[in-house]
XYZ file of C-alpha atoms in Angstrom:
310
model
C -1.077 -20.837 -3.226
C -2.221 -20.063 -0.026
C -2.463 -16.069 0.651
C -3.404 -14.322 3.850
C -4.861 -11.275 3.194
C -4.951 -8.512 5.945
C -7.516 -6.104 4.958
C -10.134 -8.086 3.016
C -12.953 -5.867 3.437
C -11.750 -2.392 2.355
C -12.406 -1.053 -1.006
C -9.419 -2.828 -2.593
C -9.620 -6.017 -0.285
C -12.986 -6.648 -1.595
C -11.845 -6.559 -5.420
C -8.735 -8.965 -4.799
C -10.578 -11.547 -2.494
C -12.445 -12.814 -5.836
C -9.637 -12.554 -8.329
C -7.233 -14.252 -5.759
C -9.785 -17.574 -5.947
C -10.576 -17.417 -9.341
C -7.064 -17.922 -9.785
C -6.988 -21.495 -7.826
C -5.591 -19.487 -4.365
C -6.667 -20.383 -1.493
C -7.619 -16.832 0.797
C -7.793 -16.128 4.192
C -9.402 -12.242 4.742
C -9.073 -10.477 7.881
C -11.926 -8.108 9.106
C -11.577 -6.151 12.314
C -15.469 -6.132 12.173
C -17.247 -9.560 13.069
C -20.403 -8.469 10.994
C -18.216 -8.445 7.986
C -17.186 -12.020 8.071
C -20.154 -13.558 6.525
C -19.370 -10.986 3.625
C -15.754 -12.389 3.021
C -17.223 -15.489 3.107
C -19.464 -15.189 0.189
C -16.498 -13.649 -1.688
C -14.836 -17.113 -1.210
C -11.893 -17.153 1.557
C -12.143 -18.229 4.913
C -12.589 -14.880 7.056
C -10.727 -13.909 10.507
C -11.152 -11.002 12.822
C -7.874 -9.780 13.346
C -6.142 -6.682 15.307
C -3.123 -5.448 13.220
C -1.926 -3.524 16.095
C -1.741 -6.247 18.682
C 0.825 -8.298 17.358
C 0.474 -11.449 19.297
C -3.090 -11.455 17.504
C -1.564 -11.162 13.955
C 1.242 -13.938 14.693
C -1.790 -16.309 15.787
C -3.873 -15.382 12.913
C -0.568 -15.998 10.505
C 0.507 -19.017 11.981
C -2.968 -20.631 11.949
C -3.740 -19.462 8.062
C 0.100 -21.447 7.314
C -0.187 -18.669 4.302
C 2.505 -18.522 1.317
C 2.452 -15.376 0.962
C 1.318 -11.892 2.997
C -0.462 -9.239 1.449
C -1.207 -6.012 3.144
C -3.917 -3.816 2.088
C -4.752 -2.576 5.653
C -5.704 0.895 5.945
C -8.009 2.942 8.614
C -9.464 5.667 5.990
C -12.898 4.698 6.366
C -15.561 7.069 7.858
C -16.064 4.241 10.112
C -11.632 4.439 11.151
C -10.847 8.067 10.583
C -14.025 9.928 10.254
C -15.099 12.357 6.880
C -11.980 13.306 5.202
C -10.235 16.242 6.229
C -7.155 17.007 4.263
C -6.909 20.410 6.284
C -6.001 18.226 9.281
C -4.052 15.416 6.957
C -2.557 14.542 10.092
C -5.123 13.694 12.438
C -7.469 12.317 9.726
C -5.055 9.445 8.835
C -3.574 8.642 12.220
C -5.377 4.960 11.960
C -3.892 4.503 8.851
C -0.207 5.573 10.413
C 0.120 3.104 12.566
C -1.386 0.322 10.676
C 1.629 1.393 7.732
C 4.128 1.010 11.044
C 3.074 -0.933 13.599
C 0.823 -2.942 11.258
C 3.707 -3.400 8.636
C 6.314 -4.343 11.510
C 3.658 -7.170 12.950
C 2.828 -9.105 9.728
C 6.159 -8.670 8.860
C 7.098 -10.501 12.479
C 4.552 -12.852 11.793
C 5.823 -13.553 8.293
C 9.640 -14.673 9.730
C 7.948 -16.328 12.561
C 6.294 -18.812 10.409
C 8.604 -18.557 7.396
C 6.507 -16.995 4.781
C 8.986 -15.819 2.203
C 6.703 -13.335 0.234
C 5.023 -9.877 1.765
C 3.225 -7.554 -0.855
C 1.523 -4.725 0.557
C 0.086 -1.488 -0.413
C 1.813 1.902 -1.195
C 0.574 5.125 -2.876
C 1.385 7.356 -6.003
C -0.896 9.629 -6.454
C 0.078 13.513 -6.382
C 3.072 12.558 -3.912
C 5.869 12.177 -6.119
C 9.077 14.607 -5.645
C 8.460 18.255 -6.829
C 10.937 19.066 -8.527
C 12.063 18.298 -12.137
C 9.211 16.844 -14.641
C 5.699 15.625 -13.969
C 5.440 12.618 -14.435
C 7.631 10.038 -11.987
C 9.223 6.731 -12.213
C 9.612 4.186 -9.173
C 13.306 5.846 -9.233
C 11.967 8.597 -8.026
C 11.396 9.417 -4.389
C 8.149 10.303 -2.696
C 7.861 13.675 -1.062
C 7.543 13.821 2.219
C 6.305 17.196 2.547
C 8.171 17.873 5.652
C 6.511 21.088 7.855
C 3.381 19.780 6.756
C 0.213 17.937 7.884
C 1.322 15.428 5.195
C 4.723 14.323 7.062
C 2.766 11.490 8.971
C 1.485 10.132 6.109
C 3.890 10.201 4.003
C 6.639 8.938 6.717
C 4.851 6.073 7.242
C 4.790 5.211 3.438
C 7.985 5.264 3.311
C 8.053 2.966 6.267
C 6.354 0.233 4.600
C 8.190 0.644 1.088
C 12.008 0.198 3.165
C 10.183 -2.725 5.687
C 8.510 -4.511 3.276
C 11.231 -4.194 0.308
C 14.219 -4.524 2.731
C 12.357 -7.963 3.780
C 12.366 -9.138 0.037
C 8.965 -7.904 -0.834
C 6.760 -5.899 -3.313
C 5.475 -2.511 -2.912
C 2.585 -1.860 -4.690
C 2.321 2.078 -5.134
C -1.930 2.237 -6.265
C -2.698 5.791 -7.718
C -5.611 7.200 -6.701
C -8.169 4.705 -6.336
C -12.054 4.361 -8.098
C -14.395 2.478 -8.848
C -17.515 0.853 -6.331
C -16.983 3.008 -3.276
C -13.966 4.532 -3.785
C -14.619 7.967 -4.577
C -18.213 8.804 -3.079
C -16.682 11.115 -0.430
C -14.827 13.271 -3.581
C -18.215 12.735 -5.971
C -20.455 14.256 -3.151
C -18.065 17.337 -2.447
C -17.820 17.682 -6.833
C -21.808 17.872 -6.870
C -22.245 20.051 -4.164
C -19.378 22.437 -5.975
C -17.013 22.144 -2.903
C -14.013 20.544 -4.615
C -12.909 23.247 -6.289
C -10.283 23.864 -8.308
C -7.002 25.355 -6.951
C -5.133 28.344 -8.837
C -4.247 27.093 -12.493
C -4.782 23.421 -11.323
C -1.663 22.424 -12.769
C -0.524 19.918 -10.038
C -1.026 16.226 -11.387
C -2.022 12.959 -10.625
C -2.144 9.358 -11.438
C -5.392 7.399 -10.968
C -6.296 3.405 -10.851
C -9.183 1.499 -11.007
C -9.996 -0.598 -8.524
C -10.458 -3.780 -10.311
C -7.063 -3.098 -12.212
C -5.173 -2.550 -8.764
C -6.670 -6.054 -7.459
C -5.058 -7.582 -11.049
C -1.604 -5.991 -10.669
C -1.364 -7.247 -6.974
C -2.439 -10.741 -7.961
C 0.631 -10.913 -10.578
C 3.194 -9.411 -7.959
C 1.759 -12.257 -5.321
C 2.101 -15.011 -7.583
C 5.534 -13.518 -9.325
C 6.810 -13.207 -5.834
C 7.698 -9.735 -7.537
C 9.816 -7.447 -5.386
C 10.688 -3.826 -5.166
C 8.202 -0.947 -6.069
C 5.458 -0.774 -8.692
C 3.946 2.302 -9.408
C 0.051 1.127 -10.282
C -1.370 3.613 -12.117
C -3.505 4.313 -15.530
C -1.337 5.487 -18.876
C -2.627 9.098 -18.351
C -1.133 11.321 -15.080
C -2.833 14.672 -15.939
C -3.135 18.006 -14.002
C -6.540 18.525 -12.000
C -7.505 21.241 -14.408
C -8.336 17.888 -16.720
C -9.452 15.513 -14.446
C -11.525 17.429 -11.653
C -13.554 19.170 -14.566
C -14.162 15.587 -16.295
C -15.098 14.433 -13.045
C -17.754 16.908 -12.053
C -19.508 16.073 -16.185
C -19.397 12.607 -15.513
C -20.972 12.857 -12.393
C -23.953 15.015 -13.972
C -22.463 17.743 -11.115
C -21.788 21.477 -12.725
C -18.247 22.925 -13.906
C -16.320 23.019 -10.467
C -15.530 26.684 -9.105
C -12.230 27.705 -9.006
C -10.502 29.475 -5.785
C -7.131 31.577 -5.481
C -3.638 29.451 -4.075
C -4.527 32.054 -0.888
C -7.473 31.607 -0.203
C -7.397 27.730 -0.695
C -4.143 27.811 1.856
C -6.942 29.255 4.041
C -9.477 27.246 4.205
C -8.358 24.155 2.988
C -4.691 23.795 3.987
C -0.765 23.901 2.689
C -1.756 19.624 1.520
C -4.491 20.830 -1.118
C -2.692 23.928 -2.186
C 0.315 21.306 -3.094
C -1.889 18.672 -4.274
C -3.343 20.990 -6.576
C -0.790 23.301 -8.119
C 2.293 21.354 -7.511
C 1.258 17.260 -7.981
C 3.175 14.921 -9.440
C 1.999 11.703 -11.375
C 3.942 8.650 -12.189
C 4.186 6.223 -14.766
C 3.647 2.337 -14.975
C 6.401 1.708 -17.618
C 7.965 -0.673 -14.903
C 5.210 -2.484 -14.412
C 4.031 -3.025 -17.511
C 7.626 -4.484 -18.188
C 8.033 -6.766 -15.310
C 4.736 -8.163 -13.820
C 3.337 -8.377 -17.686
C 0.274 -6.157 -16.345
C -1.707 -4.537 -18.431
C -4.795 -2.005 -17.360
C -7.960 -2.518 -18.335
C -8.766 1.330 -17.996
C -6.049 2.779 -19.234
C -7.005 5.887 -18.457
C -9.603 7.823 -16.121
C -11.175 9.245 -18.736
C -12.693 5.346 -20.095
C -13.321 4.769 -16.182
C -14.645 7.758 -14.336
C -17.244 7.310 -17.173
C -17.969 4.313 -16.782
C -17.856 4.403 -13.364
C -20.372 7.693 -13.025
C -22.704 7.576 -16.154
């Protein structure tokens, strides 16, 4: 099969690039960087620099690659895209990722008719964002929260965006938990060793988490299933931070993390980590499991933030 890949050299990108060819696909990665081709390259597919938000750019690179199927793992949450992370200002920190989950989403898409490719997978996200109400743990049944009135709305707007594009065009969602694995989580293991991630309240909001190299397996079976709807892609253990961030900061050699009043984290850090932490949802991966046949390797943070750390 022959798969274009937008988004080949972010964290995720990197991981599918080689399981796509191992398979027997053929890849073409897109790069908005021209250093990075050489890099995609060695990974096996034939590397493009591509604009997602010029669209007469993505229906060239599309037609030329003659692709399929689409898959769209573009995001702009790099230091490099959208500077150090600053959940404070959720809004301004993942602007670049906005409009590649809109105007992004609506090119490829474009490009996809244009050229007739029936099949468009691309990424989503279930981490802490599932609705807050009723239990903890959420299926794909379940909607997202928006968190309307809050720096959050963007970002969460525009996942909804891709999930009724990309679905409503007879394709896959795949919603990753929170990603790690090779250089997923330095920006959160730096802040846990120099003690500023703490914990919020009772940390009793949860969260779902995925390994990188079992997100790259997942999409590989929705690409070749021509799978479509919504996948929740997430480990067999959602638990509340007051598990997780603690087991973090020991497997990272870092001490216990400190742990701040709801107040004063509204304060300094924002009404997006106060919910995060004390109101999270997580989400299970019953569905997928059951229909793509996927099974993760870490099946639960605890195996890979070890791992990963020690």
């Amino acid at each position: 099969m022959r798969v274009f890949l937008a988004g080949g050299t972010g964290v995720l990108g990197r991981r599918l690039v080689p399981q796509l060819v191992a398979r027997g696909h053929q890849v073409t990665a897109t790069t908005t960087n021209p250093a990075k081709l050489g890099a995609l390259e060695q990974l096996g597919a034939e590397a493009v620099v591509m604009d997602a938000l010029d669209a007469a750019a993505v229906g060239e690179a599309v037609a030329k690659a003659q692709p399929d199927a689409i898959v769209h793992q573009m995001t702009g949450l790099s230091r490099t895209h959208a500077g150090k992370p600053d959940l404070k200002h959720f809004d301004r920190w993942s602007a670049p990722t906005i409009r590649l989950r809109t105007e992004g989403t609506d090119h490829l898409l474009a490009a996809a008719q244009a050229t007739g490719v029936s099949h468009v997978v691309a990424q989503g996200y279930a981490n802490w964002n599932g609705i807050r109400t009723g239990g903890w743990v959420k299926t794909e049944d379940d909607p997202l929260d928006l968190h309307e009135g809050t720096a959050a709305y963007g970002g969460m707007a525009a996942l909804k965006h891709v999930e009724d594009a990309v679905v409503g065009a007879g394709g896959a969602v795949m919603r990753y938990g929170g990603f790690y694995g090779p250089g997923a989580t330095d920006d959160q293991v730096e802040l846990v060793r120099k003690r500023q991630f703490p914990l919020v309240g009772q940390g009793t909001g949860y969260a779902s988490w995925i390994h990188l190299d079992d997100a790259a397996a997942a999409t590989v079976l929705a690409v070749e299933q021509h799978a479509t709807g919504v996948f929740n892609i997430v480990d067999d253990e959602p638990a509340p931070a007051n598990q997780w961030l603690p087991y973090l900061a020991e497997c990272a050699g870092a001490k216990a993390p400190m742990r701040i009043p709801v107040w004063l984290a509204r304060l300094l850090a924002g009404e997006v980590v106060v919910s995060m932490m004390t109101e999270g949802r997580g989400f299970s991966n019953a569905k997928a499991k059951r229909e793509l046949g996927w099974e993760p390797h870490y099946r639960s943070w605890r195996q890979g933030f070890k791992e990963d750390l020690t």
